[in-house]
mmCIF file of N, CA and C in Angstrom:
data_model
loop_
_atom_site.group_PDB
_atom_site.id
_atom_site.type_symbol
_atom_site.label_atom_id
_atom_site.label_comp_id
_atom_site.label_asym_id
_atom_site.label_seq_id
_atom_site.Cartn_x
_atom_site.Cartn_y
_atom_site.Cartn_z
ATOM 1 N N MET N 1 14.705 34.327 -21.093
ATOM 2 C CA MET N 1 15.296 33.725 -19.918
ATOM 3 C C MET N 1 14.364 33.832 -18.715
ATOM 4 N N GLN N 2 13.598 34.889 -18.668
ATOM 5 C CA GLN N 2 12.698 35.068 -17.544
ATOM 6 C C GLN N 2 11.567 34.033 -17.576
ATOM 7 N N ASP N 3 11.123 33.646 -18.762
ATOM 8 C CA ASP N 3 10.089 32.615 -18.870
ATOM 9 C C ASP N 3 10.570 31.295 -18.280
ATOM 10 N N TYR N 4 11.833 30.960 -18.542
ATOM 11 C CA TYR N 4 12.392 29.721 -18.012
ATOM 12 C C TYR N 4 12.386 29.739 -16.483
ATOM 13 N N THR N 5 12.766 30.834 -15.881
ATOM 14 C CA THR N 5 12.822 30.938 -14.421
ATOM 15 C C THR N 5 11.434 30.812 -13.815
ATOM 16 N N VAL N 6 10.466 31.480 -14.425
ATOM 17 C CA VAL N 6 9.091 31.408 -13.915
ATOM 18 C C VAL N 6 8.562 29.988 -14.033
ATOM 19 N N LEU N 7 8.769 29.363 -15.182
ATOM 20 C CA LEU N 7 8.282 27.990 -15.379
ATOM 21 C C LEU N 7 8.988 27.009 -14.442
ATOM 22 N N ARG N 8 10.271 27.241 -14.191
ATOM 23 C CA ARG N 8 11.009 26.359 -13.300
ATOM 24 C C ARG N 8 10.474 26.453 -11.871
ATOM 25 N N GLU N 9 10.226 27.642 -11.398
ATOM 26 C CA GLU N 9 9.682 27.803 -10.050
ATOM 27 C C GLU N 9 8.256 27.281 -9.958
ATOM 28 N N LEU N 10 7.489 27.493 -11.003
ATOM 29 C CA LEU N 10 6.112 26.999 -11.018
ATOM 30 C C LEU N 10 6.071 25.475 -11.019
ATOM 31 N N SER N 11 6.945 24.861 -11.817
ATOM 32 C CA SER N 11 6.952 23.392 -11.859
ATOM 33 C C SER N 11 7.408 22.809 -10.525
ATOM 34 N N GLY N 12 8.320 23.487 -9.840
ATOM 35 C CA GLY N 12 8.734 23.026 -8.515
ATOM 36 C C GLY N 12 7.589 23.080 -7.530
ATOM 37 N N SER N 13 6.816 24.135 -7.578
ATOM 38 C CA SER N 13 5.662 24.268 -6.679
ATOM 39 C C SER N 13 4.597 23.236 -7.006
ATOM 40 N N ILE N 14 4.323 23.062 -8.278
ATOM 41 C CA ILE N 14 3.315 22.083 -8.691
ATOM 42 C C ILE N 14 3.763 20.672 -8.311
ATOM 43 N N GLY N 15 5.051 20.386 -8.468
ATOM 44 C CA GLY N 15 5.572 19.071 -8.092
ATOM 45 C C GLY N 15 5.424 18.804 -6.604
ATOM 46 N N THR N 16 5.699 19.820 -5.802
ATOM 47 C CA THR N 16 5.559 19.671 -4.353
ATOM 48 C C THR N 16 4.107 19.430 -3.963
ATOM 49 N N VAL N 17 3.212 20.186 -4.541
ATOM 50 C CA VAL N 17 1.783 20.013 -4.257
ATOM 51 C C VAL N 17 1.335 18.617 -4.690
ATOM 52 N N PHE N 18 1.782 18.166 -5.854
ATOM 53 C CA PHE N 18 1.417 16.837 -6.343
ATOM 54 C C PHE N 18 1.912 15.747 -5.393
ATOM 55 N N LEU N 19 3.153 15.862 -4.933
ATOM 56 C CA LEU N 19 3.700 14.844 -4.035
ATOM 57 C C LEU N 19 2.992 14.836 -2.682
ATOM 58 N N VAL N 20 2.657 15.994 -2.159
ATOM 59 C CA VAL N 20 1.936 16.059 -0.884
ATOM 60 C C VAL N 20 0.546 15.452 -1.023
ATOM 61 N N LEU N 21 -0.148 15.785 -2.103
ATOM 62 C CA LEU N 21 -1.481 15.214 -2.319
ATOM 63 C C LEU N 21 -1.420 13.708 -2.543
ATOM 64 N N SER N 22 -0.387 13.241 -3.248
ATOM 65 C CA SER N 22 -0.219 11.789 -3.444
ATOM 66 C C SER N 22 0.014 11.095 -2.109
ATOM 67 N N PHE N 23 0.867 11.667 -1.274
ATOM 68 C CA PHE N 23 1.137 11.080 0.044
ATOM 69 C C PHE N 23 -0.133 11.011 0.873
ATOM 70 N N LEU N 24 -0.894 12.093 0.898
ATOM 71 C CA LEU N 24 -2.146 12.090 1.655
ATOM 72 C C LEU N 24 -3.124 11.053 1.107
ATOM 73 N N GLY N 25 -3.171 10.895 -0.208
ATOM 74 C CA GLY N 25 -4.030 9.882 -0.811
ATOM 75 C C GLY N 25 -3.624 8.476 -0.404
ATOM 76 N N PHE N 26 -2.315 8.209 -0.387
ATOM 77 C CA PHE N 26 -1.837 6.887 0.020
ATOM 78 C C PHE N 26 -2.165 6.609 1.488
ATOM 79 N N VAL N 27 -1.987 7.602 2.329
ATOM 80 C CA VAL N 27 -2.276 7.428 3.757
ATOM 81 C C VAL N 27 -3.769 7.192 3.971
ATOM 82 N N LEU N 28 -4.602 7.980 3.319
ATOM 83 C CA LEU N 28 -6.048 7.788 3.452
ATOM 84 C C LEU N 28 -6.480 6.425 2.917
ATOM 85 N N TYR N 29 -5.864 5.975 1.830
ATOM 86 C CA TYR N 29 -6.191 4.657 1.281
ATOM 87 C C TYR N 29 -5.800 3.547 2.264
ATOM 88 N N ALA N 30 -4.652 3.679 2.896
ATOM 89 C CA ALA N 30 -4.191 2.643 3.832
ATOM 90 C C ALA N 30 -5.043 2.587 5.087
ATOM 91 N N PHE N 31 -5.564 3.727 5.523
ATOM 92 C CA PHE N 31 -6.338 3.770 6.761
ATOM 93 C C PHE N 31 -7.842 3.839 6.521
ATOM 94 N N ARG N 32 -8.282 3.472 5.330
ATOM 95 C CA ARG N 32 -9.724 3.490 5.059
ATOM 96 C C ARG N 32 -10.414 2.442 5.928
ATOM 97 N N PRO N 33 -11.703 2.628 6.226
ATOM 98 C CA PRO N 33 -12.391 1.729 7.159
ATOM 99 C C PRO N 33 -12.436 0.262 6.713
ATOM 100 N N GLY N 34 -12.528 -0.014 5.440
ATOM 101 C CA GLY N 34 -12.669 -1.392 4.987
ATOM 102 C C GLY N 34 -11.387 -2.186 4.925
ATOM 103 N N SER N 35 -10.258 -1.572 5.219
ATOM 104 C CA SER N 35 -8.994 -2.277 5.052
ATOM 105 C C SER N 35 -8.499 -2.971 6.321
ATOM 106 N N ARG N 36 -9.218 -2.868 7.406
ATOM 107 C CA ARG N 36 -8.770 -3.460 8.669
ATOM 108 C C ARG N 36 -8.592 -4.973 8.540
ATOM 109 N N SER N 37 -9.530 -5.656 7.921
ATOM 110 C CA SER N 37 -9.418 -7.121 7.825
ATOM 111 C C SER N 37 -8.235 -7.532 6.955
ATOM 112 N N VAL N 38 -7.972 -6.791 5.911
ATOM 113 C CA VAL N 38 -6.826 -7.103 5.044
ATOM 114 C C VAL N 38 -5.518 -6.924 5.817
ATOM 115 N N HIS N 39 -5.408 -5.849 6.581
ATOM 116 C CA HIS N 39 -4.193 -5.607 7.351
ATOM 117 C C HIS N 39 -4.012 -6.645 8.455
ATOM 118 N N GLU N 40 -5.091 -7.029 9.116
ATOM 119 C CA GLU N 40 -4.982 -8.049 10.165
ATOM 120 C C GLU N 40 -4.582 -9.396 9.579
ATOM 121 N N ASP N 41 -5.149 -9.752 8.429
ATOM 122 C CA ASP N 41 -4.797 -11.013 7.786
ATOM 123 C C ASP N 41 -3.334 -11.009 7.353
ATOM 124 N N THR N 42 -2.877 -9.920 6.809
ATOM 125 C CA THR N 42 -1.486 -9.814 6.383
ATOM 126 C C THR N 42 -0.540 -9.862 7.580
ATOM 127 N N ALA N 43 -0.919 -9.246 8.679
ATOM 128 C CA ALA N 43 -0.069 -9.247 9.877
ATOM 129 C C ALA N 43 0.033 -10.643 10.491
ATOM 130 N N ASP N 44 -0.957 -11.496 10.282
ATOM 131 C CA ASP N 44 -0.955 -12.840 10.869
ATOM 132 C C ASP N 44 -0.240 -13.877 10.013
ATOM 133 N N ILE N 45 0.262 -13.524 8.858
ATOM 134 C CA ILE N 45 0.900 -14.502 7.968
ATOM 135 C C ILE N 45 2.034 -15.267 8.662
ATOM 136 N N PRO N 46 2.942 -14.627 9.388
ATOM 137 C CA PRO N 46 4.032 -15.401 10.002
ATOM 138 C C PRO N 46 3.563 -16.381 11.075
ATOM 139 N N PHE N 47 2.377 -16.198 11.618
ATOM 140 C CA PHE N 47 1.909 -17.027 12.728
ATOM 141 C C PHE N 47 0.850 -18.045 12.322
ATOM 142 N N ARG N 48 0.583 -18.209 11.059
ATOM 143 C CA ARG N 48 -0.500 -19.106 10.617
ATOM 144 C C ARG N 48 -0.245 -20.550 10.997
ATOM 145 N N HIS N 49 0.970 -21.013 10.851
ATOM 146 C CA HIS N 49 1.270 -22.426 11.096
ATOM 147 C C HIS N 49 2.267 -22.545 12.244
ATOM 148 N N ASP N 50 1.981 -21.861 13.341
ATOM 149 C CA ASP N 50 2.891 -21.877 14.488
ATOM 150 C C ASP N 50 2.928 -23.231 15.184
ATOM 151 N N ASP N 51 1.785 -23.924 15.248
ATOM 152 C CA ASP N 51 1.724 -25.174 15.997
ATOM 153 C C ASP N 51 2.191 -26.380 15.197
ATOM 154 N N LYS N 52 2.055 -26.349 13.887
ATOM 155 C CA LYS N 52 2.483 -27.485 13.057
ATOM 156 C C LYS N 52 2.833 -26.970 11.669
ATOM 157 N N PRO N 53 3.618 -27.713 10.937
ATOM 158 C CA PRO N 53 3.949 -27.294 9.569
ATOM 159 C C PRO N 53 2.703 -27.298 8.683
ATOM 160 N N ALA N 54 2.718 -26.500 7.673
ATOM 161 C CA ALA N 54 1.593 -26.428 6.752
ATOM 162 C C ALA N 54 1.535 -27.680 5.890
ATOM 163 N N SER N 55 0.331 -28.177 5.669
ATOM 164 C CA SER N 55 0.168 -29.311 4.764
ATOM 165 C C SER N 55 0.041 -28.784 3.340
ATOM 166 N N ASP N 56 0.107 -29.693 2.378
ATOM 167 C CA ASP N 56 -0.026 -29.289 0.978
ATOM 168 C C ASP N 56 -1.388 -28.663 0.714
ATOM 169 N N GLN N 57 -2.415 -29.169 1.387
ATOM 170 C CA GLN N 57 -3.767 -28.640 1.205
ATOM 171 C C GLN N 57 -3.863 -27.202 1.743
ATOM 172 N N ASP N 58 -3.233 -26.930 2.884
ATOM 173 C CA ASP N 58 -3.232 -25.576 3.447
ATOM 174 C C ASP N 58 -2.506 -24.597 2.533
ATOM 175 N N ILE N 59 -1.411 -25.054 1.953
ATOM 176 C CA ILE N 59 -0.623 -24.186 1.078
ATOM 177 C C ILE N 59 -1.417 -23.836 -0.175
ATOM 178 N N SER N 60 -2.074 -24.822 -0.774
ATOM 179 C CA SER N 60 -2.844 -24.540 -1.988
ATOM 180 C C SER N 60 -4.046 -23.648 -1.673
ATOM 181 N N ALA N 61 -4.660 -23.817 -0.509
ATOM 182 C CA ALA N 61 -5.780 -22.961 -0.132
ATOM 183 C C ALA N 61 -5.300 -21.531 0.097
ATOM 184 N N ALA N 62 -4.141 -21.374 0.698
ATOM 185 C CA ALA N 62 -3.606 -20.021 0.935
ATOM 186 C C ALA N 62 -3.253 -19.341 -0.372
ATOM 187 N N HIS N 63 -2.704 -20.094 -1.324
ATOM 188 C CA HIS N 63 -2.366 -19.500 -2.615
ATOM 189 C C HIS N 63 -3.617 -19.077 -3.367
ATOM 190 N N SER N 64 -4.651 -19.870 -3.325
ATOM 191 C CA SER N 64 -5.880 -19.498 -4.032
ATOM 192 C C SER N 64 -6.561 -18.314 -3.357
ATOM 193 N N LYS N 65 -6.462 -18.220 -2.032
ATOM 194 C CA LYS N 65 -7.050 -17.086 -1.323
ATOM 195 C C LYS N 65 -6.289 -15.807 -1.658
ATOM 196 N N GLU N 66 -4.984 -15.868 -1.710
ATOM 197 C CA GLU N 66 -4.179 -14.683 -2.036
ATOM 198 C C GLU N 66 -4.397 -14.242 -3.471
ATOM 199 N N ALA N 67 -4.635 -15.181 -4.368
ATOM 200 C CA ALA N 67 -4.847 -14.831 -5.769
ATOM 201 C C ALA N 67 -6.168 -14.105 -5.958
ATOM 202 N N ARG N 68 -7.163 -14.385 -5.112
ATOM 203 C CA ARG N 68 -8.475 -13.741 -5.250
ATOM 204 C C ARG N 68 -8.474 -12.312 -4.759
ATOM 205 N N GLN N 69 -7.568 -11.950 -3.888
ATOM 206 C CA GLN N 69 -7.605 -10.610 -3.296
ATOM 207 C C GLN N 69 -7.100 -9.580 -4.219
#
């Protein structure tokens, strides 16, 4: 019974460490230096066709650009 208790506490600690390291990895990945252009492009999606509706050519170009990323 004592082995179960030790393993249970150890797995809880290891799980916590794993989740903290995963979170830090995700944050570092999101704020890496090369991702600024991707984030700016994604943030501008709602405003791309503010002045006029998108044409069929614009839509197909946007789909092909998104597929390449």
